[in-house]
mmCIF file of C-alpha atoms in Angstrom:
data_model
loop_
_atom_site.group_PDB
_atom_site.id
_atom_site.type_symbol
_atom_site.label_atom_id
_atom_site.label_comp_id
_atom_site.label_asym_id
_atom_site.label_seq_id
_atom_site.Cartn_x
_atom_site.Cartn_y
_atom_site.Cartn_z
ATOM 1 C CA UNK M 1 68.199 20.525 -32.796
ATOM 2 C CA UNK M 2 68.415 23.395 -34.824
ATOM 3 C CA UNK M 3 68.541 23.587 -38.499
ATOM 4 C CA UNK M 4 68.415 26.431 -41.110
ATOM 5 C CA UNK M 5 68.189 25.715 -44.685
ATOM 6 C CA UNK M 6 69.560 27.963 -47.393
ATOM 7 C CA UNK M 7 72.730 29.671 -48.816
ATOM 8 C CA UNK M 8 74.408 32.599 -47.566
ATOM 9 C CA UNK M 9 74.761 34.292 -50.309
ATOM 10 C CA UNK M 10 70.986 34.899 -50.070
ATOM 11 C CA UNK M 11 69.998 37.904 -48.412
ATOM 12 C CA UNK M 12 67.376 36.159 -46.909
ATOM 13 C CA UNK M 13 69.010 33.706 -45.855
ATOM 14 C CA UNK M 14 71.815 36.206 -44.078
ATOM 15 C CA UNK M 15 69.283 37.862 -42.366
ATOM 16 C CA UNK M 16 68.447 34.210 -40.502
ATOM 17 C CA UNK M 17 71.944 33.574 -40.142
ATOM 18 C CA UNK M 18 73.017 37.183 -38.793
ATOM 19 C CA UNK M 19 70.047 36.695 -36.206
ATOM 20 C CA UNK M 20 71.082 33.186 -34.862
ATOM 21 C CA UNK M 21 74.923 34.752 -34.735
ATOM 22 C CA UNK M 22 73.513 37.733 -32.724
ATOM 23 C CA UNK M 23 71.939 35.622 -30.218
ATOM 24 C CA UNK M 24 74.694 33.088 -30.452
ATOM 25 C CA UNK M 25 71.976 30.170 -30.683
ATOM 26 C CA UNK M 26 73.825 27.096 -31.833
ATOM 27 C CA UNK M 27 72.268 26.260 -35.299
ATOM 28 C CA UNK M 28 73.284 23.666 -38.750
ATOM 29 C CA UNK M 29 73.048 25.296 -41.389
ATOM 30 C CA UNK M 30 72.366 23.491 -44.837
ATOM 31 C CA UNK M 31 73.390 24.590 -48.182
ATOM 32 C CA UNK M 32 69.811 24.984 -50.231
ATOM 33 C CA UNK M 33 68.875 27.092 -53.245
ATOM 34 C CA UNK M 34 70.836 28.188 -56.515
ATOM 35 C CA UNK M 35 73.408 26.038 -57.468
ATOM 36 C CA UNK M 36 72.743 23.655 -54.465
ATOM 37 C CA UNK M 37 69.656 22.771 -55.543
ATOM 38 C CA UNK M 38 67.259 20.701 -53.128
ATOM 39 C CA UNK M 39 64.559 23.557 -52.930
ATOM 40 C CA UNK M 40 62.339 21.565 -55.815
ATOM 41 C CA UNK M 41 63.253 17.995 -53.668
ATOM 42 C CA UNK M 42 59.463 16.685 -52.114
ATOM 43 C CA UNK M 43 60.985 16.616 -48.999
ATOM 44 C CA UNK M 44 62.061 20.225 -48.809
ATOM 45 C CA UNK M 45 58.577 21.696 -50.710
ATOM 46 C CA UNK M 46 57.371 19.731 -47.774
ATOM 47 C CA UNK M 47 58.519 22.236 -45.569
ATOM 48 C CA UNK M 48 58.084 24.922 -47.636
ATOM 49 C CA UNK M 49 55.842 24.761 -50.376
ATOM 50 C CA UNK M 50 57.025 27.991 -51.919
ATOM 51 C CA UNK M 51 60.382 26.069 -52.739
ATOM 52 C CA UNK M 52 62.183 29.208 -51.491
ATOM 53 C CA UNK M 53 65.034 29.854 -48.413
ATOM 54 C CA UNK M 54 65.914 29.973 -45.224
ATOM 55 C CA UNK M 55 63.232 27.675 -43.573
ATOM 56 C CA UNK M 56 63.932 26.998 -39.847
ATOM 57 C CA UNK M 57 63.503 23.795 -38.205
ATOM 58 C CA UNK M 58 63.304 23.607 -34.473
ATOM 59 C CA UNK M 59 62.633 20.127 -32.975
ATOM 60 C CA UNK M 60 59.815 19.665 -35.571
ATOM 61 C CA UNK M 61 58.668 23.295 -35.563
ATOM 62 C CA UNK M 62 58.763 24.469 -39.194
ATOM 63 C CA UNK M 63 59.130 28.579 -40.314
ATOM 64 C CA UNK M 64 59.737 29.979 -43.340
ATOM 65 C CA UNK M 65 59.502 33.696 -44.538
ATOM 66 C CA UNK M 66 63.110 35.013 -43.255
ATOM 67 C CA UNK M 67 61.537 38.082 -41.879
ATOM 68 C CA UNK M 68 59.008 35.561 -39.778
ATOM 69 C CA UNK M 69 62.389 33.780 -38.796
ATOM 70 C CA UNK M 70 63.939 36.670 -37.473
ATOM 71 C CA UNK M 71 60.886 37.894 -35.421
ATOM 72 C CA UNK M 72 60.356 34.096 -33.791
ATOM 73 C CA UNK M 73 64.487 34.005 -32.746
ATOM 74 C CA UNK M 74 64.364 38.014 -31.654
ATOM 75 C CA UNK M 75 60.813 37.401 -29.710
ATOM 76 C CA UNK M 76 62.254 34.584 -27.792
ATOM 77 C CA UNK M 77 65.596 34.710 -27.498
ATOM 78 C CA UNK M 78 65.837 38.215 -27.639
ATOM 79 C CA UNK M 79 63.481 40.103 -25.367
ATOM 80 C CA UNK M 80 65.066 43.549 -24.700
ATOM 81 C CA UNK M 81 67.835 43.000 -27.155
ATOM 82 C CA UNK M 82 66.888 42.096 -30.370
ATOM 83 C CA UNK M 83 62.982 42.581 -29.377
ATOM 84 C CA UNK M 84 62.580 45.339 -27.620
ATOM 85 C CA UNK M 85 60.347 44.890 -24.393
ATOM 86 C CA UNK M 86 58.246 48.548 -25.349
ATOM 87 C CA UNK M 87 55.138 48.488 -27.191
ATOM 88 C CA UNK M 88 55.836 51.243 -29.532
ATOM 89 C CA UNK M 89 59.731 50.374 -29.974
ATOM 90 C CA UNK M 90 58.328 46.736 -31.041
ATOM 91 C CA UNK M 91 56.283 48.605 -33.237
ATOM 92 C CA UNK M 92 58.780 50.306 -35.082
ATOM 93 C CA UNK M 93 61.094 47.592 -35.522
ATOM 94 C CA UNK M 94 57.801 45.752 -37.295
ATOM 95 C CA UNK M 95 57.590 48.844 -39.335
ATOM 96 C CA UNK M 96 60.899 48.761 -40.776
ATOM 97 C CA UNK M 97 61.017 44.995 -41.222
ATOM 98 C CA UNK M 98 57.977 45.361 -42.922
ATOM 99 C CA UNK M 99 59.290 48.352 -45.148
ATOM 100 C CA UNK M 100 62.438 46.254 -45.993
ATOM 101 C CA UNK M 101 60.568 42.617 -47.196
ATOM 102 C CA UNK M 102 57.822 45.443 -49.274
ATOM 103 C CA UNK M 103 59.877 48.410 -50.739
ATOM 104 C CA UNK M 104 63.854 48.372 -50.027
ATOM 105 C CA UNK M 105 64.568 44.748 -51.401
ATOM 106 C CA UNK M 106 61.986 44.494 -53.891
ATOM 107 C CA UNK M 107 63.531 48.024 -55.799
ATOM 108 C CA UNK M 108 66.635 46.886 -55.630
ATOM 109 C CA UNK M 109 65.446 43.182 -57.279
ATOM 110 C CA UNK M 110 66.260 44.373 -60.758
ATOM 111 C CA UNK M 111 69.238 46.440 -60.522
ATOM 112 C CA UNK M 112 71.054 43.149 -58.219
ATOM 113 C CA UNK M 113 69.555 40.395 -61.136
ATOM 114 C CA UNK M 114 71.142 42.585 -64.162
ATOM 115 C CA UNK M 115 74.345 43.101 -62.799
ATOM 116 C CA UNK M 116 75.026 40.787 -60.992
ATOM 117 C CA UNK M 117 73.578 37.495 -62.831
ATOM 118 C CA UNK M 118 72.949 38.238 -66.094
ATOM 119 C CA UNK M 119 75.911 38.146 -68.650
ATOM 120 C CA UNK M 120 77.260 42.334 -69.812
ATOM 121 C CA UNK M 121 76.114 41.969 -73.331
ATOM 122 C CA UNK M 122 72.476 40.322 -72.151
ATOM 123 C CA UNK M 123 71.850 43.433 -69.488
ATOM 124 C CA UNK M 124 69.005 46.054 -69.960
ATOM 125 C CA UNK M 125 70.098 49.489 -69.625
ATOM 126 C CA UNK M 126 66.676 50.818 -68.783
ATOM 127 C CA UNK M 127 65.507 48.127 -66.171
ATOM 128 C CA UNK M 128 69.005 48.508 -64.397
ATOM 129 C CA UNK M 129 67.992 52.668 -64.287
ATOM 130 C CA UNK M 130 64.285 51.729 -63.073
ATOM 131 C CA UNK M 131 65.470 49.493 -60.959
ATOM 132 C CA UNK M 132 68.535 52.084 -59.063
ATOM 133 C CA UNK M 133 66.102 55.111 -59.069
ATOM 134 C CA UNK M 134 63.581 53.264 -56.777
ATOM 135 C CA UNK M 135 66.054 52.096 -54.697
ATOM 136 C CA UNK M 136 68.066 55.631 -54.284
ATOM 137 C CA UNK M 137 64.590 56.895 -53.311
ATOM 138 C CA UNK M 138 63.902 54.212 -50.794
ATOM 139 C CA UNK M 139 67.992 55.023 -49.698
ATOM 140 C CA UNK M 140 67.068 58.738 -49.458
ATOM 141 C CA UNK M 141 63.637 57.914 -46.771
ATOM 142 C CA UNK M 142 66.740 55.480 -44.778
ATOM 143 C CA UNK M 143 69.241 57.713 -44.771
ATOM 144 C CA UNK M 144 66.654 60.935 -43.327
ATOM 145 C CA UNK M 145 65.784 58.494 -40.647
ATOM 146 C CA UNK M 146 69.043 57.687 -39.427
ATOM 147 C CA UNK M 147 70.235 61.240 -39.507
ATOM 148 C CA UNK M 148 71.064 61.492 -36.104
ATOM 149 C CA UNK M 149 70.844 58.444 -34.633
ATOM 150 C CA UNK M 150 72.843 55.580 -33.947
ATOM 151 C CA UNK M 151 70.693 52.454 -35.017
ATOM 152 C CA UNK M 152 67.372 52.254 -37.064
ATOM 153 C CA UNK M 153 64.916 52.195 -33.677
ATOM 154 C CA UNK M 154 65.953 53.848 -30.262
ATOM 155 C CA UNK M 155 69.396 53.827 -28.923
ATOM 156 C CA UNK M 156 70.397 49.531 -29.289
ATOM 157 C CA UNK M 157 70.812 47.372 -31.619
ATOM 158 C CA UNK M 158 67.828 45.716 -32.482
ATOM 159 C CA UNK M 159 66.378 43.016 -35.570
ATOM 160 C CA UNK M 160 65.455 46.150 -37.899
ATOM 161 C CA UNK M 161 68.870 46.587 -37.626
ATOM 162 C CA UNK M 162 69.482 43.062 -39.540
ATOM 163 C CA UNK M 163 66.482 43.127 -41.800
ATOM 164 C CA UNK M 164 67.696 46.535 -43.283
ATOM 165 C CA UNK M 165 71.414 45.692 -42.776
ATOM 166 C CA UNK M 166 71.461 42.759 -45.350
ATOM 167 C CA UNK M 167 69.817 44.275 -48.123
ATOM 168 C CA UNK M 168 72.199 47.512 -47.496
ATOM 169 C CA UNK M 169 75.032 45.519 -47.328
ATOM 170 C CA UNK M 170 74.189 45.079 -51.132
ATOM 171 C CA UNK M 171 73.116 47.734 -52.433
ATOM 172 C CA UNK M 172 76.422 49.306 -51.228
ATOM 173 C CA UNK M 173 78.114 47.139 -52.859
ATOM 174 C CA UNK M 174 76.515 46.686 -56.282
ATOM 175 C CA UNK M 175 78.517 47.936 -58.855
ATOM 176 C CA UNK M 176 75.848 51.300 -60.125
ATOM 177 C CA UNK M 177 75.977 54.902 -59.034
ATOM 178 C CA UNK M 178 74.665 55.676 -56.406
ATOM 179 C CA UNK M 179 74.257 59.150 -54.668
ATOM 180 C CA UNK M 180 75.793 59.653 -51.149
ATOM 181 C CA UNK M 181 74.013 58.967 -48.323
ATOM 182 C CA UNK M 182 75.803 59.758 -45.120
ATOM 183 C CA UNK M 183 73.800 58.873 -42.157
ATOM 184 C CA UNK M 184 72.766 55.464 -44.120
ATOM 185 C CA UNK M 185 76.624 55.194 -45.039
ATOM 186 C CA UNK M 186 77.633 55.570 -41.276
ATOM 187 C CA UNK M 187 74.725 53.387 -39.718
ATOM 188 C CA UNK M 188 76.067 50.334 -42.124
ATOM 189 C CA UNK M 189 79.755 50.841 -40.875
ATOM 190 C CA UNK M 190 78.600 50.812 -37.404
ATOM 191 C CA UNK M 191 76.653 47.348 -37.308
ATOM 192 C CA UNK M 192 79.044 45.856 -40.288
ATOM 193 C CA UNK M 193 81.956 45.954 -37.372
ATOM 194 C CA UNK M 194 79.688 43.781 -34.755
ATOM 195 C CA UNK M 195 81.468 40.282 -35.047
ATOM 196 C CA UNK M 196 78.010 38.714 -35.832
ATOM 197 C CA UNK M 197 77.922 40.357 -39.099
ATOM 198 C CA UNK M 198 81.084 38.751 -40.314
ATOM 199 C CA UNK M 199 79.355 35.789 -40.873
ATOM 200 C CA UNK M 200 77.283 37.226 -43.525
ATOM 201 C CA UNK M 201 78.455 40.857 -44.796
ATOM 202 C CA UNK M 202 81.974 39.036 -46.041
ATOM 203 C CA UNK M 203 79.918 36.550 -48.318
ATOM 204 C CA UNK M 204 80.652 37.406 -51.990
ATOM 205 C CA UNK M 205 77.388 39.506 -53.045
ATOM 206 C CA UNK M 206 76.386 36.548 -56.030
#
């Protein structure tokens, strides 16, 4: 039995959920965090004491930090796929999971909070700038890296793919300027159109 707690409009949460759909691992998901609640319950800060989503429950094996999620599904369901099988290629898709969970979601934190969950009149002009011009900077470092090539490391699909994917997903689509970033722009297209992705790009970005 396979259970994932949290909501999918989380992009934690999608990054879980766009890992178990790329595998095509049969999975519950249950609706936990924001309006739904339950993350403050004892029995769910007794799986994760942070009170945060996803957590993954396998049988009685308990995970929680999505980007630990997506490395335990990709390292053993997805040897070769998801995880590649060489050293350094494994190493790079660490890197970038790594980079996403410490810089690209973290500068985008502010600029997602204002616009998207606090009310017009209540927004600060000057964290919402802070905010975007740390993210267009960590957009400019993807968007060099990409130049060229099809997916984030070597020539497949692979979990850096998803880590960076959800978090791009949204900052494409918050409502700030942003400066034009083709190879970044033409990455997301590419893996948006993989019928795993469905499942979370199409979720309202709330």
């Amino acid at each position: 039995m396979r259970r994932l707690w949290g909501r999918l409009s989380s992009v934690n949460v999608q990054k879980a959920v766009w890992g178990l759909e790329e595998l095509g691992l049969p999975y519950e998901r249950v609706e936990a965090g924001g309006a739904h609640g339950r993350v403050r319950d004892p029995d769910y800060l007794a799986l994760n004491p942070n009170g945060l989503v996803p957590v993954l429950e396998e049988d009685g094996f308990v995970l929680w930090e999505s980007n630990a999620i997506l490395r335990h599904l990709a390292e053993t369901h997805g040897r070769g796929g998801l995880w590649p099988q060489e050293p350094q290629a494994r190493a790079h898709v660490n890197q970038w999971l790594d980079w996403q969970a410490t810089a690209f979601t973290p500068a985008m934190r502010d600029a997602f909070w204002q616009t998207v969950r606090v009310p017009e009149a209540e927004r600060d002009p000057a964290v919402i700038a802070r905010s975007v011009a740390e993210t267009e900077a960590c957009a400019a470092i993807l968007d060099a890296h990409l130049a060229g090539r099809a997916f984030a490391v070597g020539d497949h699909f692979t979990a850096a793919d998803i880590a960076l994917g959800c978090p791009a997903h949204r900052w494409l689509h918050l409502a700030v300027p942003r400066q034009p970033r083709p190879a970044l722009e033409a990455w997301y297209a590419r893996i948006a159109a993989r019928p795993a992705a469905a499942t979370v790009l199409l979720t309202p970005i709330t």
